[in-house]
PDB file of C-alpha atoms in Angstrom:
ATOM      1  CA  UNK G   1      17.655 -10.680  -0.326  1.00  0.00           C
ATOM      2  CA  UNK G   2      14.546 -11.464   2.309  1.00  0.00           C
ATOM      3  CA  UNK G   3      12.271  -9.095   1.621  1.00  0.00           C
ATOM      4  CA  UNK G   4       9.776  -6.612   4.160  1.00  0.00           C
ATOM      5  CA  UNK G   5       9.259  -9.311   6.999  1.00  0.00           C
ATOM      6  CA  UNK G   6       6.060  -9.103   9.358  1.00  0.00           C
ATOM      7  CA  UNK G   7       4.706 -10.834  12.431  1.00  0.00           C
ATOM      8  CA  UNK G   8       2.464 -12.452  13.231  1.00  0.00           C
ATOM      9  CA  UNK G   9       0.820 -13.095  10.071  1.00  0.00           C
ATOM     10  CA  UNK G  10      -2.701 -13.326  12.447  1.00  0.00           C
ATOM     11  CA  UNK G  11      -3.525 -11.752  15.872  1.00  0.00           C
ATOM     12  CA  UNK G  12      -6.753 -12.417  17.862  1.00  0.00           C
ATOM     13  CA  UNK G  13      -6.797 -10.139  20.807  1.00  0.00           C
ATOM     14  CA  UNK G  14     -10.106  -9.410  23.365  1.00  0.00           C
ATOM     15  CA  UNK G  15     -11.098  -6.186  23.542  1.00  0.00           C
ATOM     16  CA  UNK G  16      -8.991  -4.005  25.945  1.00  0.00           C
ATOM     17  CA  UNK G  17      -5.362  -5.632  25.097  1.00  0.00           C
ATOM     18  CA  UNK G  18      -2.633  -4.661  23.749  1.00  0.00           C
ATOM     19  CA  UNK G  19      -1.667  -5.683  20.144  1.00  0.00           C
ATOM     20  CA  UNK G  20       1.996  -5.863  19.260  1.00  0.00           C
ATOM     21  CA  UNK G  21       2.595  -6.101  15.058  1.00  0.00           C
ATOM     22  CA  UNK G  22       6.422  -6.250  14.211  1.00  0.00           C
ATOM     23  CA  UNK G  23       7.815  -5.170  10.694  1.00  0.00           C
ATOM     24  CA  UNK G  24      11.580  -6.038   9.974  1.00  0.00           C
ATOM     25  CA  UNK G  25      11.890  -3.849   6.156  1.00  0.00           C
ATOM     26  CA  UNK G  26      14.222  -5.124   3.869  1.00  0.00           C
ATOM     27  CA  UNK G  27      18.190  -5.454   4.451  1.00  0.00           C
ATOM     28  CA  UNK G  28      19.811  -2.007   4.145  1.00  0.00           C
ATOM     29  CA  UNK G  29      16.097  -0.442   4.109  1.00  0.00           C
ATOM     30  CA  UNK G  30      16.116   2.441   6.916  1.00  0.00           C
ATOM     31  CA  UNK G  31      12.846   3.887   5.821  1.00  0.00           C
ATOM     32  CA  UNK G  32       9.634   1.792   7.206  1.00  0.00           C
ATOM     33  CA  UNK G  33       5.683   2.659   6.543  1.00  0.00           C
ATOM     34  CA  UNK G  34       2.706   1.695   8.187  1.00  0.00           C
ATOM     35  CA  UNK G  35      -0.807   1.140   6.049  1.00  0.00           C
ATOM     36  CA  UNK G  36      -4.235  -0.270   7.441  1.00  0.00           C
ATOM     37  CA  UNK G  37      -6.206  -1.947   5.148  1.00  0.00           C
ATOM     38  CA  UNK G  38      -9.936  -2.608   6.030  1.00  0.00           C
ATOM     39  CA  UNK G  39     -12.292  -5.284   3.782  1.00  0.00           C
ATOM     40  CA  UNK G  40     -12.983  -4.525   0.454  1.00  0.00           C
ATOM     41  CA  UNK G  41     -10.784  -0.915   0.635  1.00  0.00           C
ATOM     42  CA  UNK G  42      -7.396   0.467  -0.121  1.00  0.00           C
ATOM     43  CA  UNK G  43      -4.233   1.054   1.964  1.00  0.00           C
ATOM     44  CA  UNK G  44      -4.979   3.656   4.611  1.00  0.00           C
ATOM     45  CA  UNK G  45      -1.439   5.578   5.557  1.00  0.00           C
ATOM     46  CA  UNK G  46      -0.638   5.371   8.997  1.00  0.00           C
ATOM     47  CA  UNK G  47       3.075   6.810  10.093  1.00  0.00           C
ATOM     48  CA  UNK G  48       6.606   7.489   8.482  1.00  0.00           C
ATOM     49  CA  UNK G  49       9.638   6.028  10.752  1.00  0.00           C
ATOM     50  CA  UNK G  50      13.422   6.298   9.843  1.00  0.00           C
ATOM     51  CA  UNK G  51      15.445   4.906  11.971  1.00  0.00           C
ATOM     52  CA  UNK G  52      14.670   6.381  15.802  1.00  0.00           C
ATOM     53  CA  UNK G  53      12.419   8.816  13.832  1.00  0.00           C
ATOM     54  CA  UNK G  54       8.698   9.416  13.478  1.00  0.00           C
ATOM     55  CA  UNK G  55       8.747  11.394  10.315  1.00  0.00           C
ATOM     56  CA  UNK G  56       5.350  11.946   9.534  1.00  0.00           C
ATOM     57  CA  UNK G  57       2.281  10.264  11.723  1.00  0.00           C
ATOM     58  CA  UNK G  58      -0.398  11.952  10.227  1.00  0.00           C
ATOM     59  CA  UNK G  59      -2.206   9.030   9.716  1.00  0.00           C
ATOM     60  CA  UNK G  60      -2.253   7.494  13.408  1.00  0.00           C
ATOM     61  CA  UNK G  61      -5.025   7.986  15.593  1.00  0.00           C
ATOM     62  CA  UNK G  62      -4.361  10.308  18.409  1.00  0.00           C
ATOM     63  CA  UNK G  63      -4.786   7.783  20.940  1.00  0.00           C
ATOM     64  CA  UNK G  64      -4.089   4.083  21.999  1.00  0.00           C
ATOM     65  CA  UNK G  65      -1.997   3.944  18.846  1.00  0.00           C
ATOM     66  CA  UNK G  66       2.163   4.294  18.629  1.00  0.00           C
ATOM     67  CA  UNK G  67       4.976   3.136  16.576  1.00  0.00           C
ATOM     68  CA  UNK G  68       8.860   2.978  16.641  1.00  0.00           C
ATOM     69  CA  UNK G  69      11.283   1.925  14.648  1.00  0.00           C
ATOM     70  CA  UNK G  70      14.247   1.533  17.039  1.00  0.00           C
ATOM     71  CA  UNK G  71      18.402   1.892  16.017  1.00  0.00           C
ATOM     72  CA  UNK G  72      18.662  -1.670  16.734  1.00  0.00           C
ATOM     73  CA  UNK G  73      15.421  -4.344  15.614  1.00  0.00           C
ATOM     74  CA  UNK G  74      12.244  -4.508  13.821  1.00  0.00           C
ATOM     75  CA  UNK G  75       9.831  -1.205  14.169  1.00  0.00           C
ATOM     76  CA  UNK G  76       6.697  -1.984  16.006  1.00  0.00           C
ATOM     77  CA  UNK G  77       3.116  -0.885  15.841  1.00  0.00           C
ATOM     78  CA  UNK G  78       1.512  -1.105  19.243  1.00  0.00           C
ATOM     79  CA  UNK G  79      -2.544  -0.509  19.735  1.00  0.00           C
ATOM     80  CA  UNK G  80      -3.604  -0.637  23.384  1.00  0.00           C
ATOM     81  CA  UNK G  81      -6.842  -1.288  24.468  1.00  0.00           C
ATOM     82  CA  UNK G  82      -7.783  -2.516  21.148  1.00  0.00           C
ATOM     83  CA  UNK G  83     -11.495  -2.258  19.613  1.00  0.00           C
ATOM     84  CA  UNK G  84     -13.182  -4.198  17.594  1.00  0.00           C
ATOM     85  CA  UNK G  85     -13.012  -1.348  14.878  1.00  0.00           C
ATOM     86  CA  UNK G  86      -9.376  -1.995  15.025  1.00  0.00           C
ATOM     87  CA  UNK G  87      -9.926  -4.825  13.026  1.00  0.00           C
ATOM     88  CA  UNK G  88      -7.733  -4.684   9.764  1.00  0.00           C
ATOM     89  CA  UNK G  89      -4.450  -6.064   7.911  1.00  0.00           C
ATOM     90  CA  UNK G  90      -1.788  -3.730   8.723  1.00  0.00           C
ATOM     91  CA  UNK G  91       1.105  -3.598   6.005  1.00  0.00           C
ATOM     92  CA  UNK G  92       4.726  -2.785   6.407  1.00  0.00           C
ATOM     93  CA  UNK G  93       6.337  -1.185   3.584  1.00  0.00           C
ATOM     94  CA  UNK G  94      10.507   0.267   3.426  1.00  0.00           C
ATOM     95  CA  UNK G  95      12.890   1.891   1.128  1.00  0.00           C
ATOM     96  CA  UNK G  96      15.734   2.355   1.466  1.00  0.00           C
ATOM     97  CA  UNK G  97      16.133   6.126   1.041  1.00  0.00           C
ATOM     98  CA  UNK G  98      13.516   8.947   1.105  1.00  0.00           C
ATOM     99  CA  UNK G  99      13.644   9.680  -2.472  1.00  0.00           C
ATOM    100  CA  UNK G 100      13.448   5.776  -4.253  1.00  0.00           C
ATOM    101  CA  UNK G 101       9.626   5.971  -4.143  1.00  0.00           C
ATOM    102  CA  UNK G 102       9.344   2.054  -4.446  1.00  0.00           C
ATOM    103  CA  UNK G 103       7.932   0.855  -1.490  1.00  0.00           C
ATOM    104  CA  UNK G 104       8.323  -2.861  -1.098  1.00  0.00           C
ATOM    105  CA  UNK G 105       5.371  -4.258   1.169  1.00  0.00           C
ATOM    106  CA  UNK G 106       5.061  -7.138   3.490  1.00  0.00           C
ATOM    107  CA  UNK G 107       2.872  -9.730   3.944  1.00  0.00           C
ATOM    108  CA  UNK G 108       1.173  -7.691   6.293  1.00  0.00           C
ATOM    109  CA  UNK G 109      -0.851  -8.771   9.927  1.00  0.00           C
ATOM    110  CA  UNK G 110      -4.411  -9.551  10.082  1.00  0.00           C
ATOM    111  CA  UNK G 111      -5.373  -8.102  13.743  1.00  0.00           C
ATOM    112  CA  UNK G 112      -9.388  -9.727  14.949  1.00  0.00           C
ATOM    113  CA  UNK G 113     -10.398  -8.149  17.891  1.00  0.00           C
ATOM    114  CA  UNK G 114     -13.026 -10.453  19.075  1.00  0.00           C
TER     115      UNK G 114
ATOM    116  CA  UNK R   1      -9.016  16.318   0.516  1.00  0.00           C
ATOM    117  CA  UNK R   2      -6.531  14.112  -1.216  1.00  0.00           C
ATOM    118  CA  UNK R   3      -9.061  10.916  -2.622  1.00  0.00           C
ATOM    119  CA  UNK R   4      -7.781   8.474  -5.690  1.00  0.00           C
ATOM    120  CA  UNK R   5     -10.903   6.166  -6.928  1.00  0.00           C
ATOM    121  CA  UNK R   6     -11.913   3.827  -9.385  1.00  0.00           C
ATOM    122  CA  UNK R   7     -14.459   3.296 -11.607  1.00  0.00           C
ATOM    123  CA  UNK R   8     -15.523  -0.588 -11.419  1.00  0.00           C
ATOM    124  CA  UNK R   9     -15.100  -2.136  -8.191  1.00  0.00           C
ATOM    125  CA  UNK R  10     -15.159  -5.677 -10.298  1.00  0.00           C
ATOM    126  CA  UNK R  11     -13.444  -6.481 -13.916  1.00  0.00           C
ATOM    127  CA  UNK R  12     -14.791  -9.974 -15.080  1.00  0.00           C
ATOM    128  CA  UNK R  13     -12.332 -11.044 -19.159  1.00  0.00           C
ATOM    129  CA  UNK R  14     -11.679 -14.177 -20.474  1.00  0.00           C
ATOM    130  CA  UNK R  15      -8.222 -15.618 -20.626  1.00  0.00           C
ATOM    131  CA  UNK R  16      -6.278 -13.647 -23.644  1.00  0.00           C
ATOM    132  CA  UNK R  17      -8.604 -10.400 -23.510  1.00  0.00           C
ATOM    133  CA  UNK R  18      -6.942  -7.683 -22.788  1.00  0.00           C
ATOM    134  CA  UNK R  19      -7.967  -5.630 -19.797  1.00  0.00           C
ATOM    135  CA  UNK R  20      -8.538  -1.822 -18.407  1.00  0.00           C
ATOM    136  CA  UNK R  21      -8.359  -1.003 -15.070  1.00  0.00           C
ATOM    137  CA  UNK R  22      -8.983   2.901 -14.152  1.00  0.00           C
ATOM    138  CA  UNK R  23      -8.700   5.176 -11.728  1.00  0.00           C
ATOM    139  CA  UNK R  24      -9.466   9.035 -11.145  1.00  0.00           C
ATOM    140  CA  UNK R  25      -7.314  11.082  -8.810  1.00  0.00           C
ATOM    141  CA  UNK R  26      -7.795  14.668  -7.612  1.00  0.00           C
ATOM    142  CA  UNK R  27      -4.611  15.923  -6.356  1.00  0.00           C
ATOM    143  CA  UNK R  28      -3.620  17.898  -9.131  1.00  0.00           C
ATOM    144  CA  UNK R  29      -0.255  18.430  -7.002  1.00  0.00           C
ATOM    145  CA  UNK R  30       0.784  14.306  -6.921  1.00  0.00           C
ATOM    146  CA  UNK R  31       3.792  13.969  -9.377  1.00  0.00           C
ATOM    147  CA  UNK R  32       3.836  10.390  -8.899  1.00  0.00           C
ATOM    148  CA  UNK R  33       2.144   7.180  -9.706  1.00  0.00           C
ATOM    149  CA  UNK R  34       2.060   3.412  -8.910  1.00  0.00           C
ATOM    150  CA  UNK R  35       0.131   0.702  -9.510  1.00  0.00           C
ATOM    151  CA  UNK R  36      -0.450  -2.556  -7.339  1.00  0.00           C
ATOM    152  CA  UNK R  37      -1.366  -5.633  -8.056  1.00  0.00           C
ATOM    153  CA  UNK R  38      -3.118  -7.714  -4.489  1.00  0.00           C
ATOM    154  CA  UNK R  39      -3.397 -10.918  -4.178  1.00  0.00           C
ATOM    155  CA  UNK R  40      -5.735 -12.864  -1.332  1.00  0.00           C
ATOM    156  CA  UNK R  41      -4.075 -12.902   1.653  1.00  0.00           C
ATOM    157  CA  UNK R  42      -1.245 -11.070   0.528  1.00  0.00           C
ATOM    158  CA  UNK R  43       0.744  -7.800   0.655  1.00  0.00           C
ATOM    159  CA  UNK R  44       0.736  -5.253  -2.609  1.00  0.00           C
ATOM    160  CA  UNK R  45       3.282  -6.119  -5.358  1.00  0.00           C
ATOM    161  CA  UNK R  46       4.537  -3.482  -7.401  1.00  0.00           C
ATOM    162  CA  UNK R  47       3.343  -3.600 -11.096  1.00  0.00           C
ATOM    163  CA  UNK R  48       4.614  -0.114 -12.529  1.00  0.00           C
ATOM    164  CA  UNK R  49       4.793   3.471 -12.048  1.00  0.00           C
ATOM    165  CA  UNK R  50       4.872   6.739 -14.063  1.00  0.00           C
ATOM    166  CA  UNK R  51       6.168  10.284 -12.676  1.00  0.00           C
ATOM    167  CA  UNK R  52       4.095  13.276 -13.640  1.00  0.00           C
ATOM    168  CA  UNK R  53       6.322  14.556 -16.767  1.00  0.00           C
ATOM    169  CA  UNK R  54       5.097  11.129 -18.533  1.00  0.00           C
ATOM    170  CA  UNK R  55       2.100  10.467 -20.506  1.00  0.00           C
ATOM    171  CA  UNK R  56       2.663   6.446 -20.883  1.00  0.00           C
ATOM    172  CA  UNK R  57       5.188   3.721 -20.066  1.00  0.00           C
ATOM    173  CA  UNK R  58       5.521   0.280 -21.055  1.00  0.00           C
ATOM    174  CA  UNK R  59       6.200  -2.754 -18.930  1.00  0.00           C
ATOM    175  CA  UNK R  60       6.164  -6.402 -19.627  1.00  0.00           C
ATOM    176  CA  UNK R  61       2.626  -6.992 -20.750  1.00  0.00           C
ATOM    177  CA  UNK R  62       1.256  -4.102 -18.885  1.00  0.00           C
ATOM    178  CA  UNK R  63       1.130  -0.036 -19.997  1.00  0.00           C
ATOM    179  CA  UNK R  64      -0.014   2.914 -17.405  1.00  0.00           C
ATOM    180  CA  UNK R  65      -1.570   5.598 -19.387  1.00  0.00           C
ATOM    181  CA  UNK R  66      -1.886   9.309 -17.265  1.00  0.00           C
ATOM    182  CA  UNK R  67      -3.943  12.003 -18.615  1.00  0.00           C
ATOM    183  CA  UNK R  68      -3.117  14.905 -16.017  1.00  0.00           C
ATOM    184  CA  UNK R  69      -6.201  17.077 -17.997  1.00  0.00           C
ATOM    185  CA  UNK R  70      -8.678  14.959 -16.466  1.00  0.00           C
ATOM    186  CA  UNK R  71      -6.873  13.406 -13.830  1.00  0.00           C
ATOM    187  CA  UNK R  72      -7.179   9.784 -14.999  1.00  0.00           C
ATOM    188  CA  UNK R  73      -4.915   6.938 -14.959  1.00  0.00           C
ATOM    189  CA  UNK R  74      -5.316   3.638 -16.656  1.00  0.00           C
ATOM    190  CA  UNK R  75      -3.692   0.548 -16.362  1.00  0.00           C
ATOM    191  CA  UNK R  76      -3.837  -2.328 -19.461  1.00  0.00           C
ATOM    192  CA  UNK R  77      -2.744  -5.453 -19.198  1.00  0.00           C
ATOM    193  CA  UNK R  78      -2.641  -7.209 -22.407  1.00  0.00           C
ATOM    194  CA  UNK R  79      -3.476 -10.939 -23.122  1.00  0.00           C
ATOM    195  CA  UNK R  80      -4.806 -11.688 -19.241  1.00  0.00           C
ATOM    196  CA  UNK R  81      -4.096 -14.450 -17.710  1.00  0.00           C
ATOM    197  CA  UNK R  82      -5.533 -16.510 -14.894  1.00  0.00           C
ATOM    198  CA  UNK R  83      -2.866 -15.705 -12.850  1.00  0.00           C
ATOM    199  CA  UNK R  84      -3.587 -11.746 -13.777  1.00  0.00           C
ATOM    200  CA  UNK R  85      -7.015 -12.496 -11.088  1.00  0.00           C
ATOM    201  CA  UNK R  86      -6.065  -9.907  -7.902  1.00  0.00           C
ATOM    202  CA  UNK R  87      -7.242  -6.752  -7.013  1.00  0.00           C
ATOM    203  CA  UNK R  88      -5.526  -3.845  -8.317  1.00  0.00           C
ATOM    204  CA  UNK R  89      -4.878  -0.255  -6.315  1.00  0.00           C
ATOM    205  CA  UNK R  90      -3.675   2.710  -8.358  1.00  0.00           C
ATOM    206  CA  UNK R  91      -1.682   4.884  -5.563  1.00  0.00           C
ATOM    207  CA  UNK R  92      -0.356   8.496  -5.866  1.00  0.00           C
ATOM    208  CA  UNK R  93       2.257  10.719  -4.079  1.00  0.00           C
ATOM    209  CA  UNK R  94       2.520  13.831  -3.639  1.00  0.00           C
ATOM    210  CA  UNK R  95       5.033  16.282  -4.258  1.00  0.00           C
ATOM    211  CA  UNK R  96       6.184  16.671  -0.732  1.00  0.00           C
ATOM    212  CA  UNK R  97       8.950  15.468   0.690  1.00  0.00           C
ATOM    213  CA  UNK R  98       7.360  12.805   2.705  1.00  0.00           C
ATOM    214  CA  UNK R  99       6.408   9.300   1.105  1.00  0.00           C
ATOM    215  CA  UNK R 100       3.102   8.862   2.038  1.00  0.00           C
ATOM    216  CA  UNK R 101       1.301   7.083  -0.658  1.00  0.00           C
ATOM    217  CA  UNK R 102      -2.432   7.391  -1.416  1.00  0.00           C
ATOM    218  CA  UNK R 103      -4.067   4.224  -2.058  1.00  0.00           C
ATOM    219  CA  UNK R 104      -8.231   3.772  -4.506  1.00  0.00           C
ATOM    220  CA  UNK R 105      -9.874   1.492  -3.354  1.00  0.00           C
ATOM    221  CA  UNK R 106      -9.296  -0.935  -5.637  1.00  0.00           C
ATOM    222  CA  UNK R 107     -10.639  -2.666  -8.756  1.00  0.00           C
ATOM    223  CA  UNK R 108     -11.229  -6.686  -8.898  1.00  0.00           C
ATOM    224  CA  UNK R 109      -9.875  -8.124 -11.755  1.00  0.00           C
ATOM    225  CA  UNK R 110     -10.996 -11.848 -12.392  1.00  0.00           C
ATOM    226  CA  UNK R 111      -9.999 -13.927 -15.207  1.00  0.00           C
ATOM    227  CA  UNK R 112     -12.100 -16.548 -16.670  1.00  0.00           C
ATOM    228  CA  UNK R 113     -10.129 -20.033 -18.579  1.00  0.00           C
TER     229      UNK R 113
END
């Protein structure tokens, strides 16, 4: 059983684009989180997604920032107009049901905005 | 607000010590607990857990230890290894319905031969 799957592993984007981070969870996972990591800290929670769902995106910045998780392929993290505070590995974690509070995490993405 | 932290930012044992990573919490309403274990470059790899109604539980070589009076968990790993070298998040949920998880900010743990 592949486990959480994420890519890219590294994104370098200019300031101003658009930065596309893909998370495919684990097979027969329908529940998929979103952390942000910065140097030398912990996991910062971003958003919640079931499938077609935003369940709880208390953690997302109210702007440039947006996720889905969509019936069919990976869910996706989008940040437009990036900045270089944007800077950060971004982890992917599912379950596979709301209550199993294991959450398996991926390798994550290492977004540079140069 | 919710905030988990550690004490040490950096553990430095020998190989075969045992070691004790803690952390201090202060949502007295989380009912759940998890530690992680990162390694460079890597995601966060499960180590153990303990719900609320627990005081300690065992896993292979490592024991989580919650004292809900003073909001303190503790994580020992006995006879540390090389490989043991990561840094270590404690992480807490609340009793919600959602699964958001609340991460320290982690404790260093490296392991001299």
């Amino acid at each position: 059983n592949a486990g959480v799957m994420q890519n890219p592993r590294h994104l370098v984007r200019r300031r101003g684009q658009e930065a596309r981070l893909r998370c495919s969870p684990m097979k027969g996972h329908s529940h998929v989180y979103w952390y942000r990591q910065l140097p030398e800290e912990g996991l910062k929670f971003m958003v919640y997604l079931q499938k077609e769902n935003i369940i709880d995106e208390s953690g997302m910045p109210k702007e440039r920032f947006s996720a889905e998780f969509p019936k069919e392929g990976p869910s996706i993290l989008r940040i437009q107009q990036v900045v270089r505070g944007d800077s950060a590995a971004y982890f992917c974690a599912s379950s596979p049901r709301q209550d199993l509070l294991q959450q398996y995490f991926g390798p994550g993405t290492r977004l540079t905005v140069t | 607000g919710e905030s988990v932290g550690l004490h040490l930012p950096t553990l430095s044992v020998q190989e075969g010590d045992n070691s004790i990573i803690n952390c201090a919490y202060s949502n007295s309403a989380s009912d759940y607990f998890i530690w992680y274990k990162q390694e460079s470059g890597k995601g966060p790899q499960f180590i153990i857990d303990i719900r609320s109604n627990m005081d300690k539980r065992q896993g292979q070589r490592v024991t989580v230890l919650l004292n809900k009076t003073v909001k303190h968990l503790s994580l020992q790993i006995a006879a540390t290894q090389p490989g043991d070298s990561a840094v270590y998040f404690c992480a807490e949920k609340g009793k919600t319905g959602f699964q958001k998880l609340v991460f320290g900010t982690g404790t260093r743990l490296l392991v001299s031969p």
